[in-house]
């Protein structure tokens, strides 16, 4: 049963002690992972992990830094991304993680939000230039994100962990985007709403490891995708094998370059 994790952070420090075991189990269970970078500090590690069941995407998350040094992304931050993509885009399967994060405590002013939008527009331009689908983050920004994608005629992007309401979800469906569900679906009504609202041919799997696990506050790994599959099978009234088939076929349409390593 082939499964594809369309959004994970295998290079995260929380996973390093168990990474060898995770990769071994992924290989043994036909679990493929799209490992996405979020900043220049992790791009090198993300690229190095490529191989066997792991492929990658490169992009700049709308919030950079950590702790007290967190700040919103600027257009200037995107200048060096072109060089990374020129060097690695041929092997990448997507551009991301990028997007918009309008959390009030991180991006309180309209000027900061406009700067974030401009930075994302630059990454949208790169995605078109390098023919890479977008792997998108949005927090408190579902509507403006979809408006920006529509402005630039973007279709077929991945809306990871989308937190917009039903109206925004329907707009995303109408605009041809895909939605991913994580192991947190076992406890999160909003993930269950996505699973029941979005057509089955637009749903893919993600772990967002080390986050969005079945237990809040407990480190998550791609191996928990089996819990997502089980919950989706319950919600959809079908077998786990059917969920695996549907979501895998969807992922291959979303990220066509995955077909280089996955042959059904």
JSON list of C-alpha atoms in Angstrom, two decimals, residues 39-40 43 47 56 58-60 73-92 94-96 119-132:
[
{"chain": "A", "resi": 39, "resn": "UNK", "atom": "CA", "xyz": [14.48, 28.89, 5.33]},
{"chain": "A", "resi": 40, "resn": "UNK", "atom": "CA", "xyz": [18.03, 29.14, 4.04]},
{"chain": "A", "resi": 43, "resn": "UNK", "atom": "CA", "xyz": [17.94, 24.09, 2.70]},
{"chain": "A", "resi": 47, "resn": "UNK", "atom": "CA", "xyz": [18.67, 18.66, -0.19]},
{"chain": "A", "resi": 56, "resn": "UNK", "atom": "CA", "xyz": [12.15, 17.69, -1.52]},
{"chain": "A", "resi": 58, "resn": "UNK", "atom": "CA", "xyz": [12.50, 24.51, -1.27]},
{"chain": "A", "resi": 59, "resn": "UNK", "atom": "CA", "xyz": [10.69, 27.67, -0.23]},
{"chain": "A", "resi": 60, "resn": "UNK", "atom": "CA", "xyz": [10.61, 30.45, 2.33]},
{"chain": "A", "resi": 73, "resn": "UNK", "atom": "CA", "xyz": [9.27, 37.43, 5.47]},
{"chain": "A", "resi": 74, "resn": "UNK", "atom": "CA", "xyz": [10.32, 40.34, 3.25]},
{"chain": "A", "resi": 75, "resn": "UNK", "atom": "CA", "xyz": [10.92, 40.65, -0.48]},
{"chain": "A", "resi": 76, "resn": "UNK", "atom": "CA", "xyz": [14.63, 41.12, 0.22]},
{"chain": "A", "resi": 77, "resn": "UNK", "atom": "CA", "xyz": [14.66, 37.69, 1.88]},
{"chain": "A", "resi": 78, "resn": "UNK", "atom": "CA", "xyz": [13.68, 36.06, -1.41]},
{"chain": "A", "resi": 79, "resn": "UNK", "atom": "CA", "xyz": [16.65, 37.35, -3.42]},
{"chain": "A", "resi": 80, "resn": "UNK", "atom": "CA", "xyz": [18.90, 34.34, -2.71]},
{"chain": "A", "resi": 81, "resn": "UNK", "atom": "CA", "xyz": [16.15, 31.80, -3.41]},
{"chain": "A", "resi": 82, "resn": "UNK", "atom": "CA", "xyz": [16.71, 32.10, -7.14]},
{"chain": "A", "resi": 83, "resn": "UNK", "atom": "CA", "xyz": [20.25, 30.78, -6.76]},
{"chain": "A", "resi": 84, "resn": "UNK", "atom": "CA", "xyz": [19.12, 27.78, -4.75]},
{"chain": "A", "resi": 85, "resn": "UNK", "atom": "CA", "xyz": [16.44, 26.99, -7.32]},
{"chain": "A", "resi": 86, "resn": "UNK", "atom": "CA", "xyz": [18.80, 27.36, -10.25]},
{"chain": "A", "resi": 87, "resn": "UNK", "atom": "CA", "xyz": [21.00, 24.75, -8.60]},
{"chain": "A", "resi": 88, "resn": "UNK", "atom": "CA", "xyz": [18.36, 22.34, -7.28]},
{"chain": "A", "resi": 89, "resn": "UNK", "atom": "CA", "xyz": [14.99, 22.91, -9.02]},
{"chain": "A", "resi": 90, "resn": "UNK", "atom": "CA", "xyz": [15.56, 20.07, -11.47]},
{"chain": "A", "resi": 91, "resn": "UNK", "atom": "CA", "xyz": [15.39, 17.53, -8.62]},
{"chain": "A", "resi": 92, "resn": "UNK", "atom": "CA", "xyz": [12.74, 19.35, -6.55]},
{"chain": "A", "resi": 94, "resn": "UNK", "atom": "CA", "xyz": [7.53, 21.59, -5.42]},
{"chain": "A", "resi": 95, "resn": "UNK", "atom": "CA", "xyz": [8.27, 25.12, -4.24]},
{"chain": "A", "resi": 96, "resn": "UNK", "atom": "CA", "xyz": [7.60, 25.48, -0.56]},
{"chain": "A", "resi": 119, "resn": "UNK", "atom": "CA", "xyz": [7.41, 38.14, -0.93]},
{"chain": "A", "resi": 120, "resn": "UNK", "atom": "CA", "xyz": [4.94, 35.40, -1.84]},
{"chain": "A", "resi": 121, "resn": "UNK", "atom": "CA", "xyz": [4.37, 36.97, -5.25]},
{"chain": "A", "resi": 122, "resn": "UNK", "atom": "CA", "xyz": [8.10, 36.64, -5.88]},
{"chain": "A", "resi": 123, "resn": "UNK", "atom": "CA", "xyz": [7.94, 32.96, -4.97]},
{"chain": "A", "resi": 124, "resn": "UNK", "atom": "CA", "xyz": [4.91, 32.50, -7.22]},
{"chain": "A", "resi": 125, "resn": "UNK", "atom": "CA", "xyz": [7.00, 33.94, -10.06]},
{"chain": "A", "resi": 126, "resn": "UNK", "atom": "CA", "xyz": [9.77, 31.44, -9.27]},
{"chain": "A", "resi": 127, "resn": "UNK", "atom": "CA", "xyz": [7.27, 28.57, -9.20]},
{"chain": "A", "resi": 128, "resn": "UNK", "atom": "CA", "xyz": [6.17, 29.44, -12.72]},
{"chain": "A", "resi": 129, "resn": "UNK", "atom": "CA", "xyz": [9.69, 29.96, -13.99]},
{"chain": "A", "resi": 130, "resn": "UNK", "atom": "CA", "xyz": [10.91, 26.61, -12.64]},
{"chain": "A", "resi": 131, "resn": "UNK", "atom": "CA", "xyz": [7.61, 24.76, -13.23]},
{"chain": "A", "resi": 132, "resn": "UNK", "atom": "CA", "xyz": [7.20, 23.78, -9.57]}
]
